[in-house]
């Protein structure tokens, strides 16, 4: 899926539609009409797909269903895969221990050049803010297994994080472990934006000891 924003896709649809109208009006249909129709359809599908993700995220967050945690993980994974350079595997075991998700990235540009191949992910769809214990647990697991393949974790919390959790994430960064914290507001913004750019901004803030 293309790593571009909803606004950009909407503008693309409008431009393609305008070009099609000109072609029909001037009778210059020729060989251009079929590929332009295909581009128009792709753009519409991409816009619809992103809006559908927003709807699912909202429903799952409000749901009291027993499996809302698993559904939340699935939606988070699909959002991450909006970036064509990130792939996701849900419910993985790392040396016998369960982890919600493992991301594999192939981004070479800064600041991703500081992040090793794999990112461990934990998702929390609870009714309260995520506290320091979750940060300590994931940070500790990464530190125990820190090697040339993983030095970064991503924690997604529907309700956000306590001040203690944010402080712990910054402390872990000082010890060489990157822990990126995202809440639902971040997820909504990622759906509507360039995923790589959004995550890069979060990582760069960590370099300065800041978490929004």
XYZ file of N, CA, C and O in Angstrom:
848
model
N 0.843 -1.185 0.000
C 0.000 0.000 0.000
C 0.881 1.238 0.000
O 1.870 1.308 0.712
N 0.498 2.262 -0.772
C 1.317 3.444 -0.897
C 1.398 4.205 0.416
O 0.416 4.357 1.128
N 2.592 4.700 0.741
C 2.821 5.403 1.987
C 2.586 6.896 1.786
O 3.488 7.719 1.870
N 1.324 7.269 1.487
C 0.962 8.665 1.298
C -0.313 8.946 2.062
O -1.043 8.041 2.430
N -0.584 10.230 2.298
C -1.688 10.595 3.169
C -3.032 10.516 2.465
O -3.129 10.491 1.239
N -4.096 10.533 3.287
C -5.455 10.541 2.745
C -5.683 11.796 1.916
O -6.293 11.751 0.849
N -5.203 12.949 2.404
C -5.389 14.189 1.649
C -4.728 14.111 0.280
O -5.293 14.556 -0.724
N -3.522 13.530 0.228
C -2.829 13.388 -1.051
C -3.600 12.475 -1.985
O -3.734 12.746 -3.182
N -4.133 11.376 -1.447
C -4.919 10.448 -2.266
C -6.195 11.101 -2.764
O -6.605 10.899 -3.920
N -6.841 11.892 -1.913
C -8.065 12.579 -2.327
C -7.775 13.566 -3.451
O -8.535 13.671 -4.418
N -6.655 14.280 -3.324
C -6.258 15.218 -4.377
C -5.966 14.474 -5.677
O -6.305 14.953 -6.767
N -5.349 13.294 -5.566
C -5.064 12.488 -6.746
C -6.355 12.079 -7.449
O -6.457 12.138 -8.679
N -7.342 11.672 -6.662
C -8.638 11.294 -7.243
C -9.250 12.461 -8.002
O -9.771 12.295 -9.114
N -9.202 13.649 -7.391
C -9.787 14.831 -8.030
C -9.061 15.169 -9.332
O -9.688 15.497 -10.350
N -7.729 15.084 -9.323
C -6.961 15.393 -10.531
C -7.233 14.386 -11.644
O -7.379 14.748 -12.812
N -7.299 13.112 -11.285
C -7.577 12.077 -12.278
C -8.966 12.265 -12.877
O -9.167 12.124 -14.093
N -9.931 12.588 -12.007
C -11.292 12.807 -12.492
C -11.336 13.994 -13.449
O -12.007 13.942 -14.493
N -10.612 15.061 -13.102
C -10.571 16.241 -13.960
C -9.935 15.914 -15.311
O -10.435 16.337 -16.371
N -8.856 15.146 -15.305
C -8.191 14.764 -16.549
C -9.090 13.896 -17.419
O -9.132 14.041 -18.643
N -9.837 13.001 -16.788
C -10.765 12.149 -17.543
C -11.845 12.989 -18.223
O -12.223 12.730 -19.373
N -12.336 14.002 -17.518
C -13.355 14.873 -18.100
C -12.816 15.608 -19.321
O -13.517 15.756 -20.333
N -11.560 16.080 -19.228
C -10.942 16.780 -20.365
C -10.787 15.836 -21.550
O -11.082 16.188 -22.698
N -10.338 14.616 -21.275
C -10.141 13.633 -22.353
C -11.456 13.334 -23.059
O -11.539 13.310 -24.290
N -12.507 13.110 -22.274
C -13.810 12.819 -22.877
C -14.325 14.015 -23.675
O -14.866 13.877 -24.774
N -14.165 15.231 -23.125
C -14.684 16.429 -23.774
C -13.981 16.692 -25.096
O -14.598 17.091 -26.088
N -12.647 16.437 -25.110
C -11.877 16.731 -26.320
C -11.768 15.532 -27.249
O -11.175 15.622 -28.322
N -12.321 14.428 -26.830
C -12.302 13.244 -27.687
C -10.946 12.589 -27.800
O -10.722 11.769 -28.694
N -10.035 12.955 -26.890
C -8.684 12.399 -26.953
C -8.578 11.193 -26.026
O -7.784 11.158 -25.093
N -9.384 10.202 -26.302
C -9.432 9.050 -25.405
C -8.210 8.159 -25.617
O -7.431 7.930 -24.702
N -8.050 7.644 -26.810
C -6.873 6.872 -27.175
C -6.510 5.782 -26.185
O -7.356 5.144 -25.584
N -5.200 5.621 -26.005
C -4.693 4.568 -25.131
C -4.626 4.996 -23.671
O -4.365 4.175 -22.795
N -4.869 6.271 -23.404
C -4.686 6.759 -22.037
C -5.844 6.400 -21.119
O -5.672 6.345 -19.908
N -7.009 6.155 -21.675
C -8.198 6.045 -20.836
C -8.157 4.863 -19.876
O -8.524 4.979 -18.706
N -7.691 3.694 -20.329
C -7.700 2.516 -19.472
C -6.762 2.648 -18.277
O -7.181 2.429 -17.125
N -5.489 3.021 -18.489
C -4.617 3.173 -17.316
C -5.066 4.270 -16.366
O -4.880 4.161 -15.154
N -5.705 5.324 -16.893
C -6.184 6.394 -16.023
C -7.350 5.914 -15.177
O -7.467 6.261 -13.995
N -8.220 5.108 -15.746
C -9.306 4.516 -14.978
C -8.738 3.629 -13.859
O -9.233 3.632 -12.724
N -7.707 2.872 -14.191
C -7.096 1.989 -13.196
C -6.492 2.792 -12.047
O -6.655 2.443 -10.871
N -5.800 3.880 -12.371
C -5.221 4.734 -11.341
C -6.301 5.349 -10.456
O -6.163 5.439 -9.239
N -7.389 5.756 -11.086
C -8.508 6.352 -10.356
C -9.100 5.344 -9.377
O -9.382 5.656 -8.218
N -9.268 4.105 -9.826
C -9.830 3.056 -8.964
C -8.897 2.727 -7.800
O -9.343 2.527 -6.668
N -7.585 2.664 -8.083
C -6.607 2.380 -7.031
C -6.640 3.471 -5.964
O -6.639 3.197 -4.762
N -6.687 4.732 -6.418
C -6.711 5.844 -5.472
C -7.953 5.780 -4.590
O -7.876 5.996 -3.379
N -9.090 5.486 -5.180
C -10.328 5.381 -4.401
C -10.237 4.253 -3.379
O -10.675 4.395 -2.231
N -9.669 3.108 -3.785
C -9.544 1.974 -2.872
C -8.629 2.302 -1.698
O -8.904 1.909 -0.551
N -7.540 3.014 -1.973
C -6.611 3.369 -0.908
C -7.246 4.334 0.088
O -7.081 4.194 1.300
N -7.978 5.313 -0.431
C -8.665 6.249 0.458
C -9.685 5.510 1.310
O -9.758 5.681 2.533
N -10.481 4.653 0.686
C -11.505 3.899 1.410
C -10.870 2.990 2.462
O -11.366 2.865 3.578
N -9.746 2.343 2.107
C -9.076 1.442 3.033
C -8.618 2.147 4.288
O -8.756 1.627 5.400
N -8.099 3.356 4.144
C -7.623 4.097 5.310
C -8.796 4.568 6.177
O -8.730 4.504 7.405
N -9.869 5.025 5.550
C -11.044 5.429 6.324
C -11.650 4.235 7.060
O -12.142 4.351 8.183
N -11.617 3.074 6.423
C -12.140 1.857 7.054
C -11.313 1.505 8.288
O -11.863 1.084 9.314
N -9.997 1.669 8.222
C -9.141 1.416 9.374
C -9.494 2.347 10.536
O -9.523 1.938 11.697
N -9.760 3.614 10.233
C -10.136 4.560 11.277
C -11.414 4.112 11.966
O -11.537 4.172 13.201
N -12.390 3.650 11.182
C -13.649 3.187 11.744
C -13.469 1.968 12.632
O -14.046 1.881 13.721
N -12.657 1.023 12.176
C -12.400 -0.189 12.973
C -11.695 0.142 14.279
O -12.016 -0.403 15.336
N -10.734 1.042 14.215
C -9.998 1.436 15.413
C -10.946 2.047 16.443
O -10.879 1.722 17.636
N -11.841 2.898 15.996
C -12.790 3.537 16.910
C -13.730 2.514 17.547
O -13.974 2.545 18.759
N -14.240 1.586 16.753
C -15.162 0.573 17.266
C -14.486 -0.350 18.273
O -15.042 -0.659 19.334
N -13.279 -0.808 17.954
C -12.570 -1.740 18.835
C -12.217 -1.076 20.161
O -12.317 -1.679 21.225
N -11.821 0.198 20.104
C -11.452 0.913 21.319
C -12.648 1.046 22.263
O -12.511 0.954 23.488
N -13.839 1.231 21.705
C -15.041 1.404 22.517
C -15.657 0.071 22.938
O -16.498 0.029 23.832
N -15.254 -1.013 22.297
C -15.887 -2.314 22.515
C -15.531 -2.914 23.870
O -14.443 -2.702 24.410
N -16.463 -3.703 24.416
C -16.211 -4.484 25.629
C -16.037 -5.962 25.306
O -16.051 -6.809 26.195
N -15.881 -6.280 24.038
C -15.768 -7.681 23.608
C -14.528 -8.333 24.212
O -13.503 -7.686 24.453
N -14.621 -9.634 24.420
C -13.530 -10.374 25.073
C -12.250 -10.344 24.248
O -11.153 -10.300 24.789
N -12.392 -10.359 22.928
C -11.211 -10.444 22.056
C -10.778 -9.077 21.537
O -10.098 -8.982 20.520
N -11.170 -7.996 22.221
C -10.845 -6.672 21.695
C -9.327 -6.435 21.655
O -8.850 -5.653 20.848
N -8.580 -7.126 22.539
C -7.126 -6.984 22.508
C -6.536 -7.537 21.236
O -5.692 -6.909 20.589
N -7.003 -8.737 20.812
C -6.518 -9.335 19.572
C -6.897 -8.527 18.354
O -6.099 -8.370 17.419
N -8.099 -7.980 18.347
C -8.538 -7.151 17.223
C -7.746 -5.851 17.172
O -7.432 -5.347 16.088
N -7.437 -5.318 18.327
C -6.638 -4.088 18.400
C -5.253 -4.328 17.800
O -4.752 -3.516 17.015
N -4.653 -5.449 18.142
C -3.341 -5.797 17.587
C -3.406 -5.894 16.064
O -2.500 -5.429 15.363
N -4.475 -6.508 15.562
C -4.626 -6.662 14.115
C -4.699 -5.309 13.413
O -4.053 -5.096 12.379
N -5.470 -4.382 13.982
C -5.604 -3.050 13.375
C -4.283 -2.290 13.447
O -3.868 -1.650 12.474
N -3.607 -2.379 14.590
C -2.303 -1.721 14.715
C -1.330 -2.257 13.663
O -0.608 -1.487 13.016
N -1.335 -3.570 13.458
C -0.469 -4.165 12.444
C -0.771 -3.649 11.049
O 0.143 -3.341 10.271
N -2.059 -3.520 10.730
C -2.445 -3.017 9.402
C -2.043 -1.558 9.222
O -1.652 -1.145 8.122
N -2.128 -0.781 10.291
C -1.701 0.615 10.207
C -0.205 0.693 9.934
O 0.247 1.466 9.085
N 0.575 -0.118 10.631
C 2.029 -0.107 10.421
C 2.375 -0.508 8.991
O 3.319 0.025 8.389
N 1.606 -1.435 8.435
C 1.889 -1.909 7.084
C 1.400 -0.949 6.003
O 1.570 -1.225 4.814
N 0.812 0.183 6.420
C 0.548 1.234 5.441
C 1.857 1.745 4.853
O 1.890 2.275 3.748
N 2.935 1.586 5.621
C 4.266 1.897 5.093
C 4.772 0.679 4.325
O 4.857 -0.412 4.893
N 5.104 0.820 3.057
C 5.525 -0.328 2.250
C 6.851 -0.938 2.681
O 7.203 -2.022 2.224
N 7.568 -0.255 3.573
C 8.873 -0.754 4.009
C 8.811 -1.415 5.383
O 9.846 -1.713 5.978
N 7.581 -1.629 5.881
C 7.399 -2.276 7.177
C 6.470 -3.477 7.018
O 5.403 -3.365 6.421
N 6.886 -4.628 7.530
C 6.028 -5.817 7.546
C 5.774 -6.220 8.990
O 6.552 -5.890 9.887
N 4.665 -6.930 9.214
C 4.218 -7.212 10.571
C 3.871 -8.680 10.745
O 3.251 -9.294 9.880
N 4.279 -9.240 11.893
C 3.883 -10.597 12.279
C 3.295 -10.535 13.678
O 3.948 -10.092 14.610
N 2.048 -10.979 13.817
C 1.318 -10.884 15.078
C 1.479 -12.172 15.883
O 1.603 -13.257 15.328
N 1.452 -12.021 17.232
C 1.526 -13.146 18.164
C 2.744 -14.037 17.893
O 2.622 -15.185 17.471
N 3.899 -13.475 18.174
C 5.150 -14.184 17.956
C 5.753 -14.643 19.282
O 5.473 -14.078 20.345
N 6.564 -15.677 19.223
C 7.307 -16.134 20.390
C 8.790 -15.869 20.176
O 9.360 -16.281 19.164
N 9.377 -15.160 21.124
C 10.795 -14.860 21.072
C 11.465 -15.610 22.213
O 11.230 -15.313 23.391
N 12.247 -16.616 21.869
C 12.909 -17.471 22.856
C 11.905 -17.985 23.895
O 12.136 -17.933 25.104
N 10.762 -18.454 23.376
C 9.757 -19.083 24.224
C 8.781 -18.141 24.900
O 7.842 -18.592 25.557
N 8.954 -16.823 24.759
C 8.065 -15.871 25.401
C 7.211 -15.135 24.364
O 7.706 -14.722 23.321
N 5.911 -14.985 24.697
C 4.960 -14.382 23.772
C 5.167 -12.879 23.662
O 5.429 -12.195 24.652
N 5.036 -12.380 22.442
C 5.055 -10.945 22.212
C 3.952 -10.625 21.210
O 3.692 -11.408 20.286
N 3.270 -9.493 21.397
C 2.100 -9.186 20.583
C 2.428 -9.131 19.093
O 1.669 -9.615 18.257
N 3.566 -8.532 18.766
C 3.849 -8.277 17.356
C 5.338 -8.037 17.147
O 6.020 -7.518 18.040
N 5.824 -8.426 15.996
C 7.196 -8.099 15.596
C 7.134 -7.390 14.246
O 6.549 -7.905 13.290
N 7.712 -6.206 14.200
C 7.810 -5.469 12.942
C 9.197 -5.669 12.346
O 10.191 -5.716 13.074
N 9.237 -5.787 11.038
C 10.513 -5.816 10.318
C 10.530 -4.632 9.370
O 9.615 -4.458 8.572
N 11.553 -3.800 9.474
C 11.609 -2.616 8.605
C 12.821 -2.694 7.670
O 13.832 -3.312 7.982
N 12.661 -2.034 6.533
C 13.734 -1.986 5.537
C 14.047 -0.538 5.167
O 14.352 -0.221 4.023
N 13.934 0.342 6.163
C 14.160 1.767 5.944
C 15.615 2.102 6.259
O 16.101 1.799 7.357
N 16.287 2.721 5.322
C 17.714 3.010 5.485
C 17.972 4.458 5.914
O 19.042 4.768 6.427
N 16.988 5.335 5.711
C 17.201 6.746 5.997
C 17.165 7.026 7.498
O 16.508 6.323 8.251
N 17.890 8.091 7.928
C 17.820 8.509 9.339
C 16.377 8.915 9.695
O 15.658 9.427 8.838
N 15.940 8.718 10.946
C 16.697 8.107 12.048
C 16.578 6.583 12.099
O 17.063 5.959 13.035
N 15.933 5.994 11.082
C 15.759 4.539 11.086
C 17.073 3.794 10.949
O 17.139 2.594 11.232
N 18.111 4.475 10.513
C 19.414 3.804 10.408
C 19.975 3.472 11.791
O 20.914 2.680 11.915
N 19.389 4.063 12.845
C 19.783 3.742 14.216
C 18.981 2.566 14.778
O 19.282 2.077 15.869
N 17.958 2.139 14.041
C 17.080 1.070 14.511
C 17.403 -0.216 13.778
O 17.460 -0.248 12.544
N 17.613 -1.268 14.518
C 17.959 -2.542 13.904
C 16.753 -3.180 13.233
O 15.642 -2.667 13.293
N 16.955 -4.302 12.610
C 15.987 -4.891 11.680
C 14.604 -5.124 12.273
O 13.584 -4.886 11.622
N 14.531 -5.570 13.527
C 13.247 -5.941 14.132
C 12.856 -4.979 15.254
O 13.707 -4.481 15.995
N 11.552 -4.750 15.383
C 10.980 -3.922 16.442
C 9.941 -4.763 17.173
O 8.996 -5.265 16.557
N 10.106 -4.918 18.488
C 9.134 -5.668 19.287
C 7.992 -4.732 19.696
O 8.246 -3.595 20.121
N 6.759 -5.233 19.589
C 5.581 -4.381 19.827
C 4.662 -5.003 20.872
O 4.366 -6.194 20.824
N 4.204 -4.171 21.796
C 3.164 -4.550 22.747
C 1.986 -3.585 22.577
O 2.185 -2.373 22.467
N 0.752 -4.140 22.569
C -0.456 -3.335 22.393
C -1.340 -3.453 23.632
O -1.583 -4.560 24.122
N -1.845 -2.319 24.117
C -2.687 -2.293 25.307
C -3.979 -1.527 25.012
O -3.977 -0.304 24.929
N -5.072 -2.278 24.874
C -6.380 -1.662 24.650
C -7.187 -1.758 25.945
O -8.126 -2.544 26.063
N -6.788 -0.980 26.928
C -7.440 -0.984 28.236
C -8.136 0.353 28.469
O -7.992 1.294 27.684
N -8.874 0.443 29.567
C -9.626 1.662 29.861
C -8.838 2.648 30.716
O -9.373 3.686 31.110
N -7.593 2.325 30.997
C -6.758 3.247 31.764
C -5.398 3.400 31.082
O -5.026 2.606 30.213
N -4.674 4.411 31.475
C -3.357 4.665 30.893
C -2.387 3.538 31.246
O -2.475 2.944 32.313
N -1.493 3.278 30.318
C -0.474 2.248 30.543
C 0.594 2.790 31.486
O 1.116 3.890 31.286
N 0.939 1.980 32.506
C 1.873 2.430 33.532
C 3.279 1.864 33.287
O 3.532 1.142 32.323
N 4.153 2.167 34.210
C 5.578 1.904 34.062
C 5.899 0.416 33.922
O 6.895 0.051 33.273
N 5.070 -0.463 34.509
C 5.385 -1.898 34.494
C 5.521 -2.447 33.073
O 6.385 -3.286 32.791
N 4.656 -1.981 32.182
C 4.692 -2.460 30.792
C 5.981 -2.007 30.113
O 6.604 -2.763 29.358
N 6.398 -0.785 30.396
C 7.639 -0.245 29.824
C 8.837 -1.050 30.327
O 9.728 -1.420 29.560
N 8.838 -1.308 31.615
C 9.945 -2.066 32.212
C 10.022 -3.471 31.628
O 11.129 -3.975 31.351
N 8.861 -4.095 31.447
C 8.841 -5.472 30.946
C 9.405 -5.566 29.530
O 10.300 -6.383 29.255
N 8.898 -4.713 28.627
C 9.378 -4.782 27.243
C 10.826 -4.311 27.148
O 11.640 -4.924 26.444
N 11.152 -3.250 27.866
C 12.530 -2.756 27.847
C 13.502 -3.802 28.358
O 14.595 -3.976 27.804
N 13.100 -4.526 29.410
C 13.952 -5.579 29.956
C 14.145 -6.726 28.991
O 15.253 -7.266 28.855
N 13.071 -7.101 28.288
C 13.173 -8.207 27.328
C 14.100 -7.849 26.175
O 14.884 -8.681 25.716
N 14.012 -6.607 25.726
C 14.890 -6.183 24.625
C 16.336 -6.136 25.106
O 17.257 -6.559 24.397
N 16.538 -5.623 26.321
C 17.899 -5.528 26.860
C 18.535 -6.903 27.019
O 19.729 -7.090 26.747
N 17.733 -7.898 27.421
C 18.248 -9.250 27.598
C 18.668 -9.873 26.278
O 19.579 -10.687 26.228
N 17.982 -9.475 25.208
C 18.235 -10.083 23.904
C 18.877 -9.112 22.916
O 18.898 -9.373 21.718
N 19.319 -7.972 23.422
C 19.870 -6.952 22.532
C 21.017 -7.526 21.700
O 21.973 -8.063 22.230
N 20.882 -7.410 20.405
C 21.917 -7.887 19.484
C 21.831 -7.068 18.208
O 21.200 -6.012 18.190
N 22.427 -7.547 17.174
C 22.421 -6.760 15.938
C 21.087 -6.772 15.219
O 20.923 -6.107 14.210
N 20.094 -7.508 15.752
C 18.789 -7.583 15.103
C 17.712 -6.719 15.763
O 16.739 -6.356 15.129
N 17.833 -6.412 17.057
C 16.779 -5.656 17.745
C 17.335 -4.782 18.857
O 18.021 -5.274 19.749
N 17.009 -3.490 18.806
C 17.328 -2.583 19.903
C 16.160 -1.629 20.186
O 16.322 -0.644 20.905
N 14.974 -1.954 19.628
C 13.851 -1.019 19.684
C 12.538 -1.728 20.007
O 12.269 -2.823 19.513
N 11.727 -1.060 20.828
C 10.383 -1.539 21.119
C 9.357 -0.459 20.805
O 9.679 0.734 20.792
N 8.144 -0.883 20.559
C 7.040 0.027 20.274
C 5.874 -0.394 21.160
O 5.442 -1.549 21.123
N 5.384 0.520 21.974
C 4.254 0.224 22.848
C 3.088 1.105 22.429
O 3.208 2.340 22.390
N 1.972 0.468 22.102
C 0.774 1.184 21.658
C -0.288 1.043 22.740
O -0.698 -0.064 23.075
N -0.721 2.157 23.287
C -1.714 2.159 24.363
C -2.895 3.022 23.949
O -2.731 4.222 23.689
N -4.084 2.435 23.914
C -5.275 3.162 23.470
C -5.512 4.424 24.297
O -5.906 5.459 23.767
N -5.256 4.351 25.603
C -5.548 5.489 26.490
C -4.313 6.323 26.827
O -4.375 7.236 27.640
N -3.171 5.993 26.236
C -1.975 6.771 26.503
C -1.162 6.212 27.660
O -1.338 5.057 28.062
N -0.292 7.040 28.235
C 0.693 6.580 29.213
C 0.754 7.512 30.421
O 0.525 8.715 30.310
N 1.094 6.939 31.567
C 1.318 7.741 32.761
C 2.656 8.474 32.623
O 3.496 8.117 31.793
N 2.840 9.482 33.454
C 4.109 10.223 33.420
C 5.274 9.304 33.790
O 6.372 9.419 33.243
N 5.018 8.359 34.710
C 6.061 7.412 35.095
C 6.482 6.519 33.949
O 7.670 6.200 33.796
N 5.521 6.115 33.115
C 5.830 5.280 31.957
C 6.699 6.045 30.959
O 7.674 5.502 30.415
N 6.386 7.307 30.747
C 7.169 8.128 29.817
C 8.594 8.330 30.341
O 9.566 8.253 29.578
N 8.702 8.568 31.630
C 10.030 8.751 32.227
C 10.875 7.486 32.104
O 12.081 7.549 31.848
N 10.227 6.328 32.286
C 10.951 5.062 32.166
C 11.434 4.833 30.739
O 12.540 4.326 30.515
N 10.608 5.201 29.743
C 11.007 5.043 28.338
C 12.234 5.894 28.025
O 13.142 5.455 27.311
N 12.270 7.109 28.566
C 13.427 7.980 28.357
C 14.664 7.402 29.041
O 15.773 7.424 28.502
N 14.473 6.841 30.241
C 15.580 6.222 30.972
C 16.156 5.046 30.177
O 17.377 4.856 30.105
N 15.270 4.244 29.575
C 15.731 3.097 28.776
C 16.538 3.579 27.573
O 17.522 2.928 27.178
N 16.132 4.704 26.970
C 16.876 5.239 25.830
C 18.291 5.615 26.245
O 19.254 5.396 25.504
N 18.423 6.165 27.440
C 19.762 6.514 27.942
C 20.641 5.278 28.083
O 21.870 5.377 28.076
N 19.995 4.097 28.198
C 20.734 2.832 28.310
C 20.821 2.085 26.971
O 21.157 0.898 26.940
N 20.492 2.788 25.888
C 20.672 2.200 24.562
C 19.473 1.459 24.002
O 19.571 0.836 22.941
N 18.314 1.503 24.688
C 17.103 0.837 24.207
C 16.081 1.899 23.804
O 15.696 2.744 24.617
N 15.633 1.857 22.553
C 14.630 2.808 22.083
C 13.236 2.232 22.331
O 12.935 1.124 21.885
N 12.390 2.985 23.029
C 11.003 2.585 23.253
C 10.099 3.705 22.756
O 10.035 4.785 23.351
N 9.414 3.433 21.658
C 8.519 4.411 21.045
C 7.123 4.217 21.627
O 6.597 3.107 21.632
N 6.511 5.291 22.126
C 5.189 5.219 22.741
C 4.154 5.874 21.836
O 4.311 7.027 21.422
N 3.085 5.137 21.526
C 2.009 5.651 20.677
C 0.669 5.453 21.366
O 0.451 4.432 22.021
N -0.241 6.413 21.206
C -1.607 6.259 21.678
C -2.569 6.296 20.488
O -2.129 6.366 19.333
N -3.863 6.261 20.755
C -4.829 6.235 19.651
C -4.787 7.494 18.803
O -5.003 7.443 17.592
N -4.523 8.632 19.434
C -4.411 9.861 18.640
C -3.290 9.732 17.622
O -3.432 10.156 16.459
N -2.178 9.134 18.049
C -1.071 8.902 17.112
C -1.512 7.990 15.965
O -1.177 8.235 14.802
N -2.268 6.939 16.297
C -2.703 5.990 15.264
C -3.598 6.677 14.236
O -3.457 6.455 13.029
N -4.526 7.511 14.712
C -5.398 8.234 13.782
C -4.583 9.134 12.862
O -4.831 9.214 11.655
N -3.590 9.812 13.432
C -2.753 10.702 12.624
C -1.900 9.916 11.645
O -1.652 10.361 10.508
N -1.448 8.732 12.048
C -0.652 7.899 11.152
C -1.477 7.415 9.966
O -0.979 7.312 8.842
N -2.749 7.102 10.202
C -3.626 6.660 9.122
C -3.746 7.757 8.063
O -3.824 7.483 6.861
N -3.742 9.009 8.507
C -3.953 10.130 7.594
C -2.655 10.733 7.069
O -2.685 11.716 6.334
N -1.511 10.160 7.443
C -0.245 10.793 7.077
C 0.736 9.787 6.492
O 0.400 8.638 6.240
N 1.950 10.253 6.295
C 3.053 9.402 5.854
C 3.603 8.681 7.086
O 4.131 9.311 8.007
N 3.479 7.349 7.132
C 3.842 6.575 8.317
C 5.320 6.744 8.663
O 5.685 6.954 9.820
N 6.174 6.630 7.672
C 7.610 6.724 7.925
C 7.983 8.074 8.523
O 8.751 8.151 9.490
N 7.430 9.143 7.986
C 7.724 10.483 8.488
C 7.222 10.655 9.914
O 7.918 11.224 10.766
N 6.027 10.133 10.194
C 5.451 10.275 11.532
C 6.304 9.544 12.570
O 6.621 10.099 13.628
N 6.673 8.303 12.274
C 7.496 7.542 13.209
C 8.884 8.164 13.362
O 9.458 8.157 14.454
N 9.410 8.709 12.274
C 10.727 9.353 12.338
C 10.711 10.520 13.326
O 11.662 10.714 14.089
N 9.618 11.291 13.308
C 9.497 12.413 14.240
C 9.483 11.928 15.682
O 10.134 12.508 16.560
N 8.759 10.827 15.945
C 8.713 10.258 17.297
C 10.105 9.803 17.756
O 10.498 10.005 18.908
N 10.827 9.174 16.843
C 12.172 8.681 17.176
C 13.120 9.853 17.449
O 13.904 9.833 18.406
N 13.049 10.892 16.630
C 13.921 12.037 16.798
C 13.656 12.752 18.126
O 14.582 13.241 18.770
N 12.392 12.797 18.555
C 12.070 13.373 19.860
C 12.744 12.585 20.986
O 13.221 13.179 21.957
N 12.762 11.258 20.828
C 13.448 10.435 21.829
C 14.930 10.781 21.927
O 15.516 10.785 23.008
N 15.549 11.076 20.781
C 16.963 11.437 20.777
C 17.220 12.673 21.652
O 18.312 12.846 22.186
N 16.181 13.536 21.766
C 16.305 14.744 22.578
C 15.700 14.550 23.972
O 15.505 15.527 24.713
N 15.389 13.298 24.301
C 14.839 13.008 25.623
C 13.411 13.481 25.812
O 13.018 13.826 26.934
N 12.632 13.502 24.729
C 11.268 13.995 24.810
C 10.268 12.939 24.325
O 10.528 12.223 23.368
N 9.130 12.872 25.007
C 8.014 12.032 24.584
C 6.753 12.861 24.724
O 6.467 13.388 25.812
N 5.986 12.985 23.645
C 4.767 13.803 23.692
C 3.664 13.079 24.450
O 3.552 11.867 24.382
